[in-house]
């Protein structure tokens, strides 16, 4: 694979071209990197990436609170230095991404407007108008970028990446949509770029002309008018002539976030479509791209074809820090696939230590390790969905004697249904991985075995894990029990039973995904949602925006504020705006949530069995809940 070849970036030699993409890790009240960050970065260096990069680190807290870490004093250098040492021990290099701010993307409180290039609407609350950053503020931030860069250099950091992308503060200065200044930082295109280029000059001044500098830059904002392509190309051309060492380009904006932070629906290497354009203007300066490049063939081809020089991997290295070594050693079956659920981003935005749905060790690399079982206890796992599979694999990996009963003919539970949609290949890969794991650790799998109390008792387990999933909720309206009425899981697993005119009741994520899936197969689909909008549950913004975009760009017909009144043999009666309407329907699918069933769990408790209930059995939840509960319940088990 070409990405294992070394490369020279200015004065920095990288052992390979695999880069941990900059991804902000939330911090504690010190605003410093902490021991969790140290373990997180160290693990990714150990896993074989050639360059480890931090997420965006603020250089000042004078104008806005830092979104992640802050680097403006020796106090913040302490852990940075320790991370640099650990990363270097594995032969990798260490870069820091420095940011002068995120401007209008700030959320301080409902009343405090953040600073931006000019007065413009705050992203989260457009009624809150941002304040114009005073000219002295610009000068201070430019200086602060230089000072922080010097602190980083002295701490042992090998390269600075300037966070000049994503619609954040530097981009707000560049964009004529947000920058209406009349001083030398506004007006002409050249003036709008002044902030960025002064920062580069300042870092050169403080760190010396040979110290490597990268710039992460937005090529264009795609579905938004913040930055046209010609401007992005022109900036890249100027950057390539400015003496910087690496151009890292990205695309999109906050209003189409899935173009920036990949969604589950994006295809591998989605940003490579623009790589040739970037190459044409970037001269001899190496180029780095990101966007689901954790697919070895896609990444290899991008480098072999000369499109890019380095590949930055974000989600892929959160999910599996050892991706590089596994690829190198041709252990592709052992790679933990990212499922694109976005829990890492969604939870980090809430201030949680950034978790990963499929990698419970993420940000807990040292504390959640597994230890061998002391005695070979007999573990019975009921249910072969993601929670049960994970619990079984972890128990068996620790050395327990594990049996798994699954009532269906197949493993995977609800995940198998999600994996059946063609744009959910990532989920399919994860399910296959989980199944490989239970087989690898020799779990005794019994299919078509429904768990009943007597059988469980006569099995004499030392511990039972109840992971039997949840039952779909069907609203008991007239006609709900007709033969052409079904629920999401059977409809997805047996698409051949879904006829031409489909009505989906429920416009949440599952309903919308099913709608797009069946519409792409030529079905005539209507989604009926009782709420005023589809996709109302909080979730990862990129997935949410992306599936909405897919619904809007499909032939799916959406009815909101619409109540389902009755299902008949060939039609569904709904009430919309106070009027009754008739929808043609030869398949009706309820996508109205799930409800747990606790009776077996309670019976086992009554029998004094050591029993734990996890996943949807405990409470209908997300994949992250299922996999983490599966992992932890057998991680902490003493036996
Ligand atoms: C949790 C999370 C945090 C991120 N934080 C940053 C950041 O601080 N700076 C940045 O430039 N990009 C950030 N990104 C974007 C990634 O660097 C990368 O461009 C994007 O995830 C696409 O690459 P991927 O498909 O390999 O994940 C973040 C992405 C994620 C998932
Ligand atoms: S949380 Fe989900 S999207 Fe993020 S890295 Fe893990 S699997 Fe991928």
XYZ file of C-alpha atoms and ligand atoms in Angstrom:
678
model
C 0.000 0.000 0.000
C 1.363 3.364 -1.090
C 0.379 5.048 2.143
C 3.076 3.140 3.990
C 5.795 4.954 2.066
C 7.675 7.670 3.970
C 7.270 11.303 3.010
C 9.032 14.582 3.664
C 6.879 17.487 4.856
C 9.199 20.472 4.956
C 11.849 19.538 7.507
C 9.718 16.750 8.979
C 10.126 13.162 7.806
C 7.099 10.911 8.295
C 7.460 7.141 8.404
C 4.191 6.791 6.487
C 1.368 8.898 5.071
C -1.349 7.992 7.553
C -2.443 10.907 9.711
C -4.776 10.969 12.684
C -7.169 13.686 11.486
C -7.611 16.650 13.823
C -10.540 15.855 16.088
C -11.253 17.949 19.132
C -11.311 16.077 22.410
C -13.397 17.754 25.081
C -11.532 18.827 28.143
C -11.960 19.353 31.853
C -12.040 22.646 33.736
C -8.272 23.098 33.310
C -8.721 23.439 29.523
C -5.530 21.412 29.240
C -4.876 18.063 27.693
C -5.221 15.419 30.388
C -4.279 11.818 31.077
C -7.159 10.557 28.918
C -5.844 12.531 25.953
C -2.352 11.211 26.588
C -3.562 7.610 26.453
C -5.763 8.331 23.423
C -2.969 9.835 21.322
C -0.407 7.311 22.495
C -2.651 4.433 21.419
C -2.989 5.885 17.918
C 0.773 6.308 17.649
C 1.200 2.737 18.831
C -1.353 1.699 16.202
C 1.007 2.822 13.454
C -0.127 6.252 12.169
C 2.823 8.307 10.941
C 1.470 11.637 12.159
C -0.713 12.207 15.186
C -2.611 15.468 15.166
C -4.600 17.042 17.981
C -8.017 18.576 17.440
C -8.467 22.334 17.360
C -6.723 24.021 20.285
C -7.604 27.636 21.083
C -4.812 30.147 21.429
C -6.728 32.684 23.493
C -9.764 32.868 25.742
C -10.043 36.635 25.606
C -12.744 36.762 22.940
C -14.483 33.415 23.295
C -14.362 30.383 25.585
C -12.140 27.626 24.193
C -14.171 24.950 22.415
C -11.639 22.282 23.390
C -8.174 22.834 24.870
C -6.372 26.124 25.357
C -2.665 26.700 24.826
C -1.525 30.064 26.103
C 0.664 29.347 29.104
C 3.312 26.985 30.402
C 0.633 25.281 32.475
C -0.931 23.935 29.278
C 2.421 22.765 28.001
C 2.865 20.115 30.675
C 0.602 17.453 29.148
C 1.328 18.509 25.589
C 4.970 17.720 26.202
C 4.096 14.343 27.686
C 1.941 13.503 24.661
C 4.750 14.527 22.313
C 7.165 12.220 24.144
C 4.769 9.269 24.032
C 3.966 9.741 20.363
C 7.644 10.027 19.485
C 8.405 6.811 21.334
C 6.455 4.975 18.621
C 8.326 6.656 15.789
C 5.397 8.902 14.888
C 5.422 12.693 14.619
C 3.117 14.979 16.516
C 1.213 17.993 15.194
C -1.113 20.415 16.914
C -4.015 22.180 15.268
C -4.195 25.787 16.438
C -7.301 27.911 16.148
C -7.826 31.635 16.661
C -11.494 30.895 17.328
C -14.761 29.563 16.001
C -16.594 32.910 15.892
C -20.278 32.678 14.998
C -20.253 28.908 15.673
C -19.874 29.666 19.370
C -22.566 28.908 21.871
C -21.776 30.869 25.019
C -25.232 31.337 26.515
C -28.600 32.461 25.100
C -27.789 36.151 25.678
C -24.089 36.532 24.903
C -23.273 37.154 21.272
C -19.873 35.852 20.188
C -17.391 37.776 18.065
C -17.106 37.254 14.348
C -15.535 39.083 11.412
C -18.586 41.369 11.267
C -22.034 41.535 12.812
C -23.752 38.390 11.524
C -26.201 35.816 12.898
C -24.957 33.306 15.446
C -25.222 29.815 13.947
C -27.221 28.317 16.827
C -29.463 31.295 17.470
C -29.682 33.505 14.377
C -31.460 36.189 16.406
C -28.266 36.690 18.367
C -26.110 38.993 16.252
C -22.355 38.472 16.573
C -20.146 41.408 17.531
C -17.452 42.600 15.169
C -13.983 41.637 16.361
C -12.174 44.962 16.945
C -8.988 45.523 14.996
C -6.892 45.307 18.188
C -8.567 41.933 18.766
C -7.431 40.732 15.349
C -3.881 41.823 16.109
C -3.990 40.085 19.490
C -5.233 36.836 17.953
C -2.555 36.912 15.266
C 0.076 37.372 17.977
C -1.504 34.665 20.124
C -1.304 32.191 17.230
C 2.436 32.853 17.017
C 2.954 32.593 20.776
C 1.008 29.339 21.096
C 2.863 27.889 18.127
C 6.142 28.658 19.896
C 4.891 27.028 23.110
C 3.951 23.958 21.076
C 7.267 23.854 19.266
C 9.131 24.058 22.570
C 6.924 21.295 23.979
C 8.168 18.939 21.265
C 5.367 19.336 18.721
C 6.660 18.755 15.181
C 4.178 20.766 13.122
C 1.445 23.378 13.463
C -1.759 23.024 11.480
C -3.716 26.270 11.235
C -7.429 25.635 11.644
C -8.543 27.708 8.692
C -11.553 25.699 7.620
C -15.083 24.623 8.416
C -16.727 28.035 8.452
C -14.926 28.945 11.697
C -13.360 32.322 12.469
C -10.685 32.386 9.744
C -13.298 31.272 7.202
C -15.689 33.942 8.511
C -13.038 36.535 7.693
C -12.554 35.049 4.227
C -16.264 34.799 3.425
C -17.965 37.821 1.875
C -21.180 36.410 3.341
C -19.985 37.085 6.903
C -17.238 39.685 6.469
C -18.576 43.197 5.801
C -15.709 45.113 7.342
C -14.506 48.341 5.843
C -10.959 48.199 7.259
C -7.979 46.340 5.790
C -9.466 42.995 6.933
C -12.629 43.334 4.848
C -13.857 44.342 1.428
C -11.607 42.938 -1.287
C -10.859 39.223 -1.483
C -7.239 40.001 -0.676
C -8.219 41.920 2.465
C -10.473 39.072 3.600
C -7.502 36.691 3.457
C -5.256 39.049 5.451
C -6.056 37.469 8.831
C -4.976 34.005 7.617
C -1.783 35.148 5.948
C -0.754 37.344 8.882
C -1.112 34.271 11.101
C 1.204 32.286 8.830
C 3.768 35.110 8.910
C 3.530 35.360 12.696
C 4.119 31.633 13.187
C 7.095 31.863 10.862
C 8.420 34.692 13.014
C 8.054 32.850 16.324
C 8.960 29.328 15.175
C 11.501 30.018 12.453
C 11.344 29.566 8.727
C 12.067 25.836 8.776
C 9.369 24.840 11.214
C 6.612 22.898 9.387
C 3.252 24.610 8.960
C 0.090 23.091 7.495
C -3.157 24.893 6.787
C -6.530 23.178 6.873
C -8.574 25.132 4.395
C -12.104 24.928 3.039
C -12.032 24.417 -0.699
C -15.696 25.365 -1.055
C -18.822 25.312 1.059
C -20.757 23.155 -1.447
C -24.480 23.424 -0.607
C -23.956 26.807 1.047
C -22.847 30.131 -0.417
C -20.212 30.868 2.247
C -17.278 30.097 0.016
C -17.332 29.644 -3.756
C -14.963 27.126 -5.329
C -12.980 29.779 -7.239
C -12.109 31.527 -3.973
C -11.024 28.269 -2.352
C -8.791 27.401 -5.300
C -7.332 30.871 -5.338
C -6.490 30.671 -1.604
C -4.847 27.278 -2.076
C -2.772 28.697 -4.913
C -1.648 31.578 -2.734
C -0.939 29.213 0.171
C 1.224 27.065 -2.088
C 3.301 30.144 -2.929
C 3.553 31.289 0.682
C 6.086 28.677 1.754
C 3.786 26.550 3.902
C 4.565 22.838 4.023
C 1.226 21.060 3.731
C -2.234 21.840 2.385
C -5.068 19.988 4.067
C -8.295 20.661 2.254
C -11.869 19.992 3.257
C -15.268 20.925 1.879
C -18.719 21.895 3.096
C -20.085 24.071 5.840
C -22.232 23.858 8.946
C -25.449 23.829 6.937
C -24.262 20.695 5.104
C -22.144 19.279 7.892
C -22.002 15.818 6.383
C -19.668 17.256 3.748
C -17.277 18.204 6.593
C -17.677 15.478 9.191
C -18.587 12.330 7.331
C -22.022 10.837 7.820
C -22.929 7.179 7.647
C -24.405 7.767 4.194
C -21.242 9.184 2.579
C -19.221 6.931 0.328
C -15.528 6.187 1.019
C -13.211 8.913 -0.214
C -16.025 11.387 -0.869
C -13.707 14.420 -0.801
C -11.375 12.984 -3.430
C -13.741 14.189 -6.129
C -12.108 17.607 -5.801
C -8.525 16.415 -5.415
C -7.486 17.043 -9.028
C -8.649 20.639 -8.812
C -6.598 21.110 -5.656
C -3.550 19.492 -7.263
C -3.696 21.849 -10.202
C -3.210 24.878 -7.960
C -1.135 23.501 -5.087
C 2.172 23.384 -6.967
C 4.805 21.268 -5.237
C 3.257 21.535 -1.781
C 2.038 18.152 -0.475
C -1.730 17.765 -0.209
C -3.726 15.935 2.433
C -7.381 14.917 2.162
C -9.846 13.279 4.534
C -13.310 11.743 4.241
C -13.722 8.030 4.931
C -10.237 7.180 3.788
C -10.140 4.250 6.190
C -10.905 2.022 3.225
C -7.422 0.817 2.283
C -8.059 0.375 -1.444
C -9.592 3.816 -1.810
C -6.771 5.468 0.132
C -4.119 3.533 -1.749
C -5.590 4.479 -5.116
C -5.795 8.146 -4.140
C -2.060 8.187 -3.470
C -1.107 5.916 -6.396
C -3.097 8.109 -8.782
C -1.227 11.127 -7.474
C -4.393 12.801 -6.199
C -3.081 13.357 -2.671
C 0.109 12.756 -0.690
C -1.283 12.053 2.765
C -4.505 10.582 4.065
C -6.088 11.948 7.219
C -8.336 9.449 8.963
C -10.783 10.620 11.588
C -13.593 8.261 12.526
C -11.671 5.235 11.302
C -8.920 5.808 13.864
C -11.344 6.580 16.676
C -13.006 3.237 16.026
C -9.748 1.364 15.579
C -6.471 3.022 16.573
C -4.596 0.025 15.202
C -5.962 0.381 11.673
C -2.502 1.150 10.185
C -0.778 -1.872 11.714
C -3.676 -4.174 10.881
C -3.630 -3.038 7.253
C 0.141 -3.400 7.094
C -0.004 -6.925 8.485
C -2.952 -7.804 6.248
C -5.198 -8.403 9.257
C -8.130 -6.645 7.594
C -10.646 -8.950 9.278
C -9.544 -7.613 12.646
C -10.261 -3.965 11.852
C -13.089 -2.588 13.978
C -15.290 -0.810 11.424
C -16.731 2.610 12.224
C -20.514 2.558 11.782
C -20.880 6.264 11.080
C -23.290 6.736 13.980
C -21.607 9.998 14.984
C -21.814 9.363 18.720
C -18.205 10.572 18.989
C -19.167 13.969 17.636
C -22.663 14.149 19.134
C -21.481 13.419 22.668
C -18.340 15.542 22.413
C -20.554 18.497 21.460
C -22.388 17.899 24.742
C -19.090 18.073 26.655
C -18.813 14.342 27.354
C -15.425 12.668 27.074
C -15.600 11.649 23.445
C -16.912 8.066 23.248
C -16.990 5.673 20.323
C -19.942 3.347 19.819
C -17.841 0.459 18.584
C -14.717 1.104 20.641
C -15.546 1.403 24.351
C -11.836 1.921 25.021
C -11.771 5.233 23.165
C -10.578 7.908 25.630
C -10.362 5.156 28.266
C -7.449 3.289 26.737
C -5.778 2.577 30.061
C -8.728 2.167 32.408
C -11.057 -0.138 30.461
C -8.554 -2.850 29.610
C -9.644 -6.483 29.913
C -8.104 -8.901 32.384
C -8.118 -12.700 32.190
C -10.878 -14.497 34.084
C -9.835 -15.898 37.455
C -12.086 -18.946 37.176
C -13.801 -20.407 34.134
C -17.396 -19.487 34.971
C -20.316 -20.532 32.773
C -21.899 -17.532 31.045
C -25.183 -17.743 29.167
C -25.962 -14.865 26.820
C -29.552 -14.615 25.658
C -29.844 -12.765 22.372
C -27.452 -12.306 19.469
C -27.918 -8.612 18.711
C -25.045 -6.145 19.149
C -25.300 -6.150 22.970
C -25.348 -9.935 23.248
C -22.625 -10.427 20.652
C -20.359 -7.931 22.390
C -20.953 -9.370 25.864
C -20.353 -12.896 24.580
C -17.156 -11.982 22.742
C -15.727 -10.082 25.721
C -16.623 -12.850 28.170
C -15.046 -15.467 25.934
C -12.006 -13.297 25.273
C -11.467 -13.083 29.041
C -11.563 -16.863 29.230
C -15.075 -17.638 30.462
C -17.075 -20.523 29.086
C -19.726 -18.768 26.968
C -22.912 -19.941 25.283
C -25.196 -17.683 23.266
C -28.812 -18.488 22.436
C -30.498 -16.615 19.624
C -34.140 -17.174 18.815
C -33.778 -16.277 15.116
C -31.972 -18.179 12.395
C -29.525 -15.312 12.102
C -27.369 -13.144 14.374
C -27.482 -9.378 14.617
C -30.959 -8.520 15.888
C -32.047 -5.024 14.888
C -28.546 -4.321 13.559
C -29.073 -6.945 10.857
C -32.065 -4.962 9.605
C -30.129 -1.682 9.566
C -27.269 -3.426 7.783
C -29.632 -4.515 5.025
C -29.926 -0.966 3.660
C -27.461 -0.388 0.877
C -26.204 2.923 2.255
C -25.409 1.254 5.568
C -22.484 -0.826 4.416
C -20.505 0.418 7.443
C -23.092 -1.160 9.731
C -22.968 -4.407 7.775
C -19.184 -4.443 8.184
C -19.533 -3.936 11.936
C -22.069 -6.729 12.272
C -19.804 -9.080 10.353
C -16.955 -8.038 12.633
C -18.991 -8.784 15.783
C -19.923 -12.195 14.421
C -16.291 -12.908 13.547
C -15.346 -12.019 17.118
C -17.751 -14.467 18.776
C -16.517 -17.162 16.442
C -12.866 -16.279 17.022
C -13.265 -16.621 20.782
C -15.205 -19.855 20.383
C -18.541 -18.821 21.813
C -20.968 -21.729 21.574
C -23.719 -20.228 19.391
C -27.136 -21.849 19.308
C -29.532 -20.395 16.738
C -33.324 -20.736 16.742
C -33.236 -21.185 20.497
C -35.791 -19.080 22.315
C -34.912 -18.347 25.942
C -37.448 -19.727 28.387
C -37.029 -19.826 32.133
C -36.904 -23.615 32.564
C -34.209 -24.043 29.914
C -32.102 -21.289 31.426
C -32.362 -22.830 34.897
C -31.487 -26.312 33.726
C -28.425 -24.905 31.922
C -27.011 -23.936 35.384
C -25.225 -20.767 34.306
C -23.094 -18.771 36.747
C -24.281 -15.611 35.080
C -26.993 -14.776 32.546
C -26.887 -11.802 30.217
C -30.341 -10.890 28.947
C -29.949 -9.153 25.600
C -33.109 -10.228 23.829
C -33.859 -6.846 22.310
C -37.179 -5.029 22.286
C -40.511 -5.391 20.545
C -41.716 -2.927 17.926
C -44.495 -0.586 18.962
C -47.578 -0.908 16.784
C -50.262 1.719 17.306
C -53.539 -0.150 17.819
C -55.558 1.733 15.218
C -58.216 -0.035 13.199
C -56.572 -2.342 10.649
C -53.169 -2.546 12.383
C -53.379 -6.345 12.296
C -54.129 -6.739 8.585
C -51.728 -9.039 6.693
C -50.082 -6.241 4.691
C -49.138 -4.352 7.869
C -45.626 -4.939 9.180
C -42.803 -3.290 11.127
C -39.350 -2.014 10.211
C -37.224 -5.073 10.961
C -39.166 -7.655 8.897
C -39.645 -5.126 6.090
C -35.915 -4.473 5.861
C -34.898 -8.098 6.242
C -37.436 -9.272 3.658
C -37.682 -6.448 1.132
C -39.253 -8.863 -1.360
C -42.441 -8.736 0.739
C -42.693 -4.953 0.374
C -45.103 -4.084 -2.438
C -45.311 -1.071 -4.729
C -47.297 1.453 -2.682
C -45.686 1.816 0.718
C -46.895 3.876 3.649
C -44.424 4.243 6.510
C -45.940 5.385 9.781
C -43.269 7.332 11.676
C -40.733 9.783 10.261
C -37.833 9.254 12.641
C -34.402 8.195 11.453
C -35.463 4.599 10.753
C -38.636 5.647 8.919
C -36.728 8.113 6.748
C -33.952 5.651 5.956
C -36.490 3.006 4.998
C -38.323 5.534 2.864
C -35.180 6.400 0.907
C -34.187 2.737 0.633
C -37.537 1.575 -0.765
C -37.917 4.635 -3.005
C -34.502 3.848 -4.501
C -35.932 0.448 -5.449
C -38.732 2.106 -7.385
C -41.449 1.913 -4.709
C -43.903 4.735 -4.225
C -43.320 5.720 -0.598
C -45.241 8.027 1.725
C -43.994 8.802 5.233
C -46.720 9.798 7.682
C -45.431 11.668 10.726
C -47.681 12.963 13.466
C -45.149 15.563 14.709
C -44.641 18.843 12.906
C -41.409 17.650 11.326
C -39.544 14.459 10.549
C -36.317 13.528 12.394
C -37.222 15.204 15.669
C -35.051 13.079 18.011
C -31.670 14.624 18.872
C -28.788 12.895 17.104
C -25.545 13.476 15.206
C -26.077 16.574 13.115
C -24.272 15.329 9.988
C -26.403 12.186 9.778
C -29.555 14.130 10.451
C -28.866 16.764 7.811
C -27.729 14.136 5.341
C -30.778 11.873 5.641
C -33.043 14.925 5.402
C -31.218 15.925 2.228
C -31.637 12.383 0.889
C -35.362 12.401 1.657
C -35.749 15.800 0.005
C -33.824 14.645 -3.051
C -35.762 11.400 -3.387
C -39.307 10.749 -4.539
C -40.428 10.028 -0.972
C -43.633 11.873 -0.159
C -43.614 13.251 3.409
C -46.729 14.226 5.354
C -46.091 15.923 8.706
C -48.605 16.919 11.404
C -50.518 14.025 9.949
C -52.354 11.406 12.024
C -52.967 7.859 10.833
C -56.625 7.030 11.440
C -57.253 3.651 9.875
C -55.575 1.010 7.745
C -57.645 -0.721 5.076
C -56.767 -3.487 2.665
C -55.502 -1.168 -0.077
C -55.319 2.194 1.630
C -54.475 4.198 4.721
C -56.788 6.916 5.994
C -54.983 9.897 7.476
C -56.026 13.223 8.898
C -54.176 16.234 7.568
C -55.086 19.839 8.348
C -58.441 18.695 9.699
C -59.294 16.802 6.492
C -59.376 13.072 5.890
C -57.148 11.867 3.070
C -56.733 8.473 1.494
C -53.267 7.093 0.725
C -52.881 4.126 -1.591
C -51.047 1.373 0.309
C -50.383 -2.278 -0.316
C -47.648 -2.384 2.350
C -47.892 -0.443 5.606
C -44.826 -0.300 7.864
C -44.938 0.856 11.462
C -41.737 2.654 12.410
C -42.949 3.975 15.711
C -40.283 2.841 18.139
C -39.645 -0.123 20.396
C -40.653 -1.270 23.861
C -38.607 -3.510 26.166
C -39.960 -6.715 27.645
C -38.576 -7.440 31.108
C -40.482 -10.543 32.200
C -37.689 -13.095 31.676
C -35.183 -10.851 33.433
C -37.532 -10.418 36.379
C -38.222 -14.153 36.591
C -34.484 -14.825 36.703
C -33.980 -12.283 39.467
C -36.745 -13.981 41.428
C -34.821 -17.248 41.098
C -31.704 -15.597 42.563
C -29.756 -15.984 39.348
C -26.848 -13.594 38.714
C -28.431 -11.785 35.781
C -27.771 -8.540 33.913
C -30.079 -6.936 31.392
C -28.406 -4.970 28.588
C -29.096 -3.263 25.272
C -32.647 -2.799 24.019
C -33.813 -5.421 26.529
C -33.055 -2.939 29.260
C -34.227 0.156 27.388
C -34.545 0.761 23.651
C -31.458 2.721 22.754
C -28.705 3.140 20.273
C -25.880 0.908 19.099
C -23.517 2.724 21.445
C -25.647 1.692 24.429
C -25.821 -1.916 23.303
C -22.121 -2.330 22.576
C -20.899 -0.422 25.631
C -23.220 -2.265 27.993
C -22.165 -5.566 26.439
C -18.512 -4.661 26.875
C -18.686 -3.304 30.398
C -20.954 -5.915 31.950
C -18.392 -8.581 31.134
C -15.345 -6.349 31.626
C -16.120 -5.735 35.300
C -17.345 -9.268 36.059
C -15.051 -10.816 38.639
C -16.316 -14.329 38.154
C -15.449 14.067 16.936
C -14.868 14.880 15.824
C -14.219 16.069 16.115
C -13.648 16.816 15.085
N -12.947 17.938 15.414
C -12.244 18.586 14.450
C -11.336 19.613 14.807
O -11.142 19.933 15.981
N -10.666 20.231 13.803
C -10.829 19.879 12.496
O -10.189 20.471 11.630
N -11.664 18.892 12.131
C -12.356 18.220 13.076
N -13.136 17.141 12.725
C -13.199 16.721 11.302
C -12.134 15.644 11.002
O -10.835 16.164 11.123
C -12.278 15.079 9.576
O -12.063 16.131 8.681
C -13.637 14.460 9.304
O -14.064 13.673 10.396
C -13.633 13.603 8.034
O -12.721 12.547 8.112
P -13.186 11.029 8.421
O -14.214 10.660 7.427
O -11.961 10.196 8.307
O -13.742 11.032 9.806
C -13.748 16.390 13.734
C -14.415 15.198 13.460
C -14.959 14.437 14.478
C -15.623 13.146 14.144
S -18.799 6.868 17.517
Fe -19.718 6.010 15.673
S -19.131 7.452 14.070
Fe -17.796 7.904 15.797
S -15.968 6.696 15.350
Fe -17.260 5.470 16.676
S -18.470 4.218 15.286
Fe -17.585 5.863 14.089
